Structure formats: structure tokens, C-alpha cells
Amino acid sequence: MVSKMKQWCAVVGLIISLTWVVSVQAQEDPIRFNNITAEDGLSSGFVQALLKDSQGFMWFGTRDGLNRYDGYTIVTYNYDPLDTNSLSADYVNSLYEDKDGILWIGTYGSGLNSFDPKTETFTRYQQDDEDPTALSGTIVEAIFQDSNGTIWVGTREGGLNQLNDDGTFTHYQPDASDPNSLSGEYVTAVYEDNEGRLWIGTLGGGLNLFNPDERNFTHYQYEPRNPRSISNNNVTSFSPARDGLIWIGTSGGGFNLLNPDDGTFVRYTDGNTNLNDNRIDSLLQDSQGNLWIGTESKGLNRFNPNTGIFTRYQ
């Protein structure tokens, strides 16, 4: 499910100018889409993640290596079994650039990599059953750097990891004996709000707020009798909204607008809006305040919060 999320998010970003447009409630100038394919040098049509870095390069994580695109040509980086400074696996699942311009690459099955664009070498961070301070999972779903410079890594099967200065990891995982532990081991997204609060999305366990002093978590989960609770426990994505609020996408419950100060949610679903799919894979609010919504199987939506109008691109 989450890999589909990354694939759709990447497709939305890759497709930059030819499809058809279906406009809901309003007729607007159609957006044109172009496709970047294997004919242009893309190493695989299965794109899991994308990133525009601080130098203006586009990076595409595919199931067959990492691609760098300068608008004209594509350079591909692949796993080399004879080179320990190469990418640790060809299946790239997530991408992130930190404040120092280092690219972080999460793989499907072979952990985490950092890439120094100056030396074009990779450093690997992988699971090691004999080392309790190593990365706790092999499938990296989310990478994020907070305002203190700390790198956080969400894995599919090993919970949340905090990368320490010495290269070791601190693990946060579900613990049945601790009600304040992380609510799910499948971590899909990590986000820091403008007050420095760290939010963690999980698949099946809902939303978590990290409490740094106690090193534990506050849980926000779906409550059938509470319409101000989150709409679904499968959290897929975050995006900042106006006035410190947070957009939160779910797989099965549409998307939500969270007020982090009081922990209440406003739900946007196909039942109370013109959203065409409750299975949300990705969210992005643009500079005009429009929210772009990538869905699992029904295309792209653009939502204008001021007018309540949804525009569909399918």
C-alpha cells in the first residue's frame, strides 16, 4: 500500500505537461502533462520516490536504481556487489535531502544510504541482528531531519529510528506492556510542525506525537463515536496547512486537517466532499494554498480550501 503511495507520488511529480482533465464544480485552464520514460533514460517505469534537491536536480527512486535528472539527461546509480561505496540495493523506496545537501536514500530490503554529491559515494546503514544499535529494519519508508539536525528513519517492520551522532540508532517500537510506546511498527511518514513537535504516521496504529522529555508517544486514533478524531488509523502523509494546522492523509479515511494545539481533526472524505477516493497516498499544499491530493487509484485532486472546490486530473 505504501509502495503504491510512493509510486503515485512520483508519477504525479514526473508527469509535468498531456492527459485529460476532468474539472469538478468549476471549469479551469487545463494543466498539460509530459511523461519521462525509459526512452529518456529513466532506468525503470516503476518510480517509488522523487525529490528536487537544493541544486535544482530531480532525483527519481525506482525499482532499478537511483536516477538524477538535470532537465536534459539522466544519470543512474546502481548497486555494485564489488563496491561497498555503491548504493546498497537497486530498489529505492524513499528520498530526502538534509540541510547539508546530503541525499538520504531508503531502500526496499537493504536499509538506508547517505549520498555525498561531492564525492558521489554512498554510506550504508543496514540492519544487523548482532548489533542492537544498528538500523532496526530493512525496508525504509520515511526519512526526515528535524530542526535540531537529527535524522529520523521510519521502517516498515522495525518502527522508528533516531540516528545518533556516532552513527548508531535509537529504536522506538511498539511495546504491549507500555501504553505510551509507538503505536505501530510500520512507520509511513515523519513530520515536524512549526512549534517543533514531531509527528509520526503509522499504518494501522494511527498518528503519534513524540514527547522528547519522556521519550514516549501520545496516540491519536480513530474513534467511531468521536467525529473530531482522525478519520482512519492508516496514516500515509503530512503537509503543512495555514496557521500551523496540518493536513494528514489516510488510506481509507480521506484526509484530515489537524489542529495540533487541541488534537482535534476536521475530516474530508468522499462522503462529505467531492473527493473521489478515500485512499490518499500523498499530499502537498502549494504556495497558493491549494492542496494537491494523490489517490491510490483515481488520479490526482486539487482542493481549494477557501472555496471547497475539488478539481480532478485523471
CSV table of C-alpha atoms in Angstrom, one decimal, residues 88-289:
chain,number,residue,atom,x,y,z
A,88,SER,CA,23.1,-0.9,-1.2
A,89,ALA,CA,20.2,-2.0,-3.4
A,90,ASP,CA,18.6,-1.0,-6.7
A,91,TYR,CA,15.0,-0.9,-5.3
A,92,VAL,CA,14.8,2.7,-4.0
A,93,ASN,CA,11.8,3.3,-1.8
A,94,SER,CA,12.3,6.9,-0.3
A,95,LEU,CA,14.4,10.0,-0.7
A,96,TYR,CA,15.3,13.0,1.4
A,97,GLU,CA,17.9,15.8,1.3
A,98,ASP,CA,19.3,17.2,4.6
A,99,LYS,CA,20.4,20.7,5.5
A,100,ASP,CA,24.0,19.9,4.4
A,101,GLY,CA,23.0,18.8,0.9
A,102,ILE,CA,23.5,15.1,1.7
A,103,LEU,CA,21.0,12.9,0.0
A,104,TRP,CA,19.4,10.1,2.0
A,105,ILE,CA,18.1,7.0,0.2
A,106,GLY,CA,15.8,4.4,1.7
A,107,THR,CA,15.7,1.0,0.0
A,108,TYR,CA,13.3,-1.8,-0.1
A,109,GLY,CA,15.1,-4.7,1.6
A,110,SER,CA,18.6,-3.2,2.2
A,111,GLY,CA,18.3,-0.4,4.6
A,112,LEU,CA,19.4,3.2,4.4
A,113,ASN,CA,22.1,5.1,2.4
A,114,SER,CA,23.5,8.5,2.5
A,115,PHE,CA,25.0,10.0,-0.7
A,116,ASP,CA,27.6,12.8,-0.8
A,117,PRO,CA,27.1,14.6,-4.1
A,118,LYS,CA,30.7,16.0,-4.0
A,119,THR,CA,32.4,12.6,-3.9
A,120,GLU,CA,29.5,10.6,-5.4
A,121,THR,CA,29.9,7.9,-2.8
A,122,PHE,CA,27.3,6.1,-0.7
A,123,THR,CA,27.5,5.2,3.0
A,124,ARG,CA,25.3,2.3,4.1
A,125,TYR,CA,23.3,1.9,7.3
A,126,GLN,CA,21.8,-1.6,7.5
A,127,GLN,CA,20.1,-3.9,9.9
A,128,ASP,CA,22.5,-6.2,11.8
A,129,ASP,CA,20.9,-8.8,14.1
A,130,GLU,CA,24.1,-8.9,16.2
A,131,ASP,CA,24.2,-5.1,16.7
A,132,PRO,CA,21.3,-3.7,18.8
A,133,THR,CA,22.3,-0.2,17.8
A,134,ALA,CA,22.1,-0.8,14.0
A,135,LEU,CA,19.1,0.2,11.9
A,136,SER,CA,16.0,-1.8,13.1
A,137,GLY,CA,14.5,-2.6,9.7
A,138,THR,CA,15.4,-3.4,6.0
A,139,ILE,CA,12.5,-1.5,4.3
A,140,VAL,CA,12.8,2.3,4.7
A,141,GLU,CA,9.5,4.1,4.2
A,142,ALA,CA,10.3,7.6,5.6
A,143,ILE,CA,13.3,9.8,6.2
A,144,PHE,CA,13.2,13.2,7.9
A,145,GLN,CA,15.5,15.7,9.5
A,146,ASP,CA,14.2,17.8,12.4
A,147,SER,CA,15.1,21.4,13.3
A,148,ASN,CA,17.9,20.1,15.6
A,149,GLY,CA,19.5,18.3,12.7
A,150,THR,CA,18.5,14.8,13.9
A,151,ILE,CA,17.7,12.3,11.1
A,152,TRP,CA,14.6,10.1,11.8
A,153,VAL,CA,14.0,6.9,9.8
A,154,GLY,CA,10.7,5.1,9.6
A,155,THR,CA,10.8,1.5,8.6
A,156,ARG,CA,8.1,-1.0,7.6
A,157,GLU,CA,9.0,-3.7,10.0
A,158,GLY,CA,11.1,-2.1,12.7
A,159,GLY,CA,9.4,1.0,13.9
A,160,LEU,CA,11.1,4.4,14.2
A,161,ASN,CA,14.8,5.0,14.3
A,162,GLN,CA,16.8,8.1,15.5
A,163,LEU,CA,20.2,8.4,14.0
A,164,ASN,CA,22.8,9.5,16.6
A,165,ASP,CA,26.0,11.5,16.1
A,166,ASP,CA,28.1,8.4,16.4
A,167,GLY,CA,26.3,6.5,13.6
A,168,THR,CA,24.2,4.3,16.0
A,169,PHE,CA,20.5,4.3,16.1
A,170,THR,CA,18.0,4.6,19.0
A,171,HIS,CA,14.9,2.5,18.3
A,172,TYR,CA,11.3,3.3,19.1
A,173,GLN,CA,9.0,0.3,18.7
A,174,PRO,CA,5.6,-0.9,19.9
A,175,ASP,CA,5.6,-2.5,23.3
A,176,ALA,CA,2.4,-4.2,24.5
A,177,SER,CA,3.4,-3.6,28.1
A,178,ASP,CA,3.8,0.2,27.6
A,179,PRO,CA,0.7,2.1,26.5
A,180,ASN,CA,2.9,5.1,25.7
A,181,SER,CA,5.1,3.3,23.2
A,182,LEU,CA,4.9,3.8,19.5
A,183,SER,CA,1.5,2.6,18.3
A,184,GLY,CA,2.7,0.7,15.2
A,185,GLU,CA,5.9,-0.7,13.8
A,186,TYR,CA,5.0,0.2,10.2
A,187,VAL,CA,6.1,3.9,10.1
A,188,THR,CA,4.9,5.6,6.9
A,189,ALA,CA,5.7,9.3,7.5
A,190,VAL,CA,7.5,11.7,9.9
A,191,TYR,CA,6.8,15.5,10.1
A,192,GLU,CA,7.8,18.4,12.4
A,193,ASP,CA,5.3,21.2,12.9
A,194,ASN,CA,6.2,24.9,13.3
A,195,GLU,CA,6.3,24.5,17.1
A,196,GLY,CA,9.0,21.8,16.8
A,197,ARG,CA,6.6,18.9,17.6
A,198,LEU,CA,7.4,15.6,15.9
A,199,TRP,CA,4.6,13.7,14.4
A,200,ILE,CA,4.8,10.1,13.2
A,201,GLY,CA,2.3,8.3,11.0
A,202,THR,CA,1.8,4.6,11.1
A,203,LEU,CA,-0.1,2.0,9.0
A,204,GLY,CA,-2.7,0.6,11.3
A,205,GLY,CA,-1.6,2.4,14.5
A,206,GLY,CA,-2.8,5.9,13.7
A,207,LEU,CA,-0.9,9.1,14.5
A,208,ASN,CA,1.8,9.6,17.2
A,209,LEU,CA,3.2,12.7,18.8
A,210,PHE,CA,6.7,12.2,20.2
A,211,ASN,CA,7.3,13.5,23.7
A,212,PRO,CA,11.1,14.2,23.8
A,213,ASP,CA,11.4,14.6,27.5
A,214,GLU,CA,9.8,11.3,28.4
A,215,ARG,CA,10.8,9.6,25.1
A,216,ASN,CA,7.4,8.3,24.6
A,217,PHE,CA,4.3,8.9,22.4
A,218,THR,CA,0.8,10.3,22.6
A,219,HIS,CA,-1.6,8.5,20.3
A,220,TYR,CA,-4.3,9.9,18.1
A,221,GLN,CA,-6.5,7.1,16.7
A,222,TYR,CA,-9.9,6.7,15.1
A,223,GLU,CA,-12.8,6.8,17.5
A,224,PRO,CA,-16.2,5.7,15.9
A,225,ARG,CA,-18.2,7.9,18.2
A,226,ASN,CA,-16.0,11.0,18.1
A,227,PRO,CA,-16.3,13.0,14.8
A,228,ARG,CA,-13.4,15.2,15.8
A,229,SER,CA,-11.0,12.2,15.9
A,230,ILE,CA,-8.8,11.2,13.0
A,231,SER,CA,-10.8,9.5,10.2
A,232,ASN,CA,-8.6,6.4,9.8
A,233,ASN,CA,-5.7,4.6,11.5
A,234,ASN,CA,-3.7,4.2,8.3
A,235,VAL,CA,-1.8,7.5,8.1
A,236,THR,CA,0.1,8.0,4.8
A,237,SER,CA,1.3,11.6,4.5
A,238,PHE,CA,1.6,15.1,6.0
A,239,SER,CA,1.6,18.6,4.6
A,240,PRO,CA,1.7,21.9,6.4
A,241,ALA,CA,-1.5,24.0,6.2
A,242,ARG,CA,-2.4,27.5,7.2
A,243,ASP,CA,-1.9,28.9,10.7
A,244,GLY,CA,0.1,26.0,12.0
A,245,LEU,CA,-2.5,23.4,11.1
A,246,ILE,CA,-1.5,20.1,9.5
A,247,TRP,CA,-3.0,18.2,6.6
A,248,ILE,CA,-2.9,14.4,7.2
A,249,GLY,CA,-3.7,11.8,4.5
A,250,THR,CA,-5.0,8.4,5.3
A,251,SER,CA,-5.6,5.2,3.4
A,252,GLY,CA,-9.3,4.6,3.7
A,253,GLY,CA,-10.5,7.7,5.5
A,254,GLY,CA,-9.7,10.5,3.1
A,255,PHE,CA,-7.7,13.4,4.6
A,256,ASN,CA,-7.8,15.4,7.8
A,257,LEU,CA,-7.0,18.9,9.0
A,258,LEU,CA,-5.3,18.6,12.4
A,259,ASN,CA,-5.2,21.4,15.0
A,260,PRO,CA,-2.1,20.3,16.9
A,261,ASP,CA,-2.9,22.6,19.8
A,262,ASP,CA,-6.0,20.8,20.9
A,263,GLY,CA,-5.7,17.5,19.0
A,264,THR,CA,-8.9,17.8,17.0
A,265,PHE,CA,-9.4,16.8,13.4
A,266,VAL,CA,-11.7,18.0,10.6
A,267,ARG,CA,-12.4,15.2,8.1
A,268,TYR,CA,-12.6,15.4,4.3
A,269,THR,CA,-13.9,12.2,2.8
A,270,ASP,CA,-15.9,11.2,-0.3
A,271,GLY,CA,-18.9,11.3,1.9
A,272,ASN,CA,-18.9,14.9,2.8
A,273,THR,CA,-16.9,16.4,-0.1
A,274,ASN,CA,-16.3,15.8,-3.8
A,275,LEU,CA,-13.1,13.9,-3.1
A,276,ASN,CA,-13.1,10.9,-5.5
A,277,ASP,CA,-11.1,8.4,-3.4
A,278,ASN,CA,-10.7,8.0,0.3
A,279,ARG,CA,-7.4,6.2,-0.2
A,280,ILE,CA,-4.9,9.0,0.0
A,281,ASP,CA,-1.3,8.3,-1.0
A,282,SER,CA,0.3,11.8,-0.9
A,283,LEU,CA,-0.4,15.4,0.0
A,284,LEU,CA,1.2,18.7,-0.9
A,285,GLN,CA,0.0,22.3,-0.2
A,286,ASP,CA,1.3,24.7,-2.8
A,287,SER,CA,2.3,28.4,-2.4
A,288,GLN,CA,-1.2,29.5,-3.4
A,289,GLY,CA,-2.8,27.4,-0.6
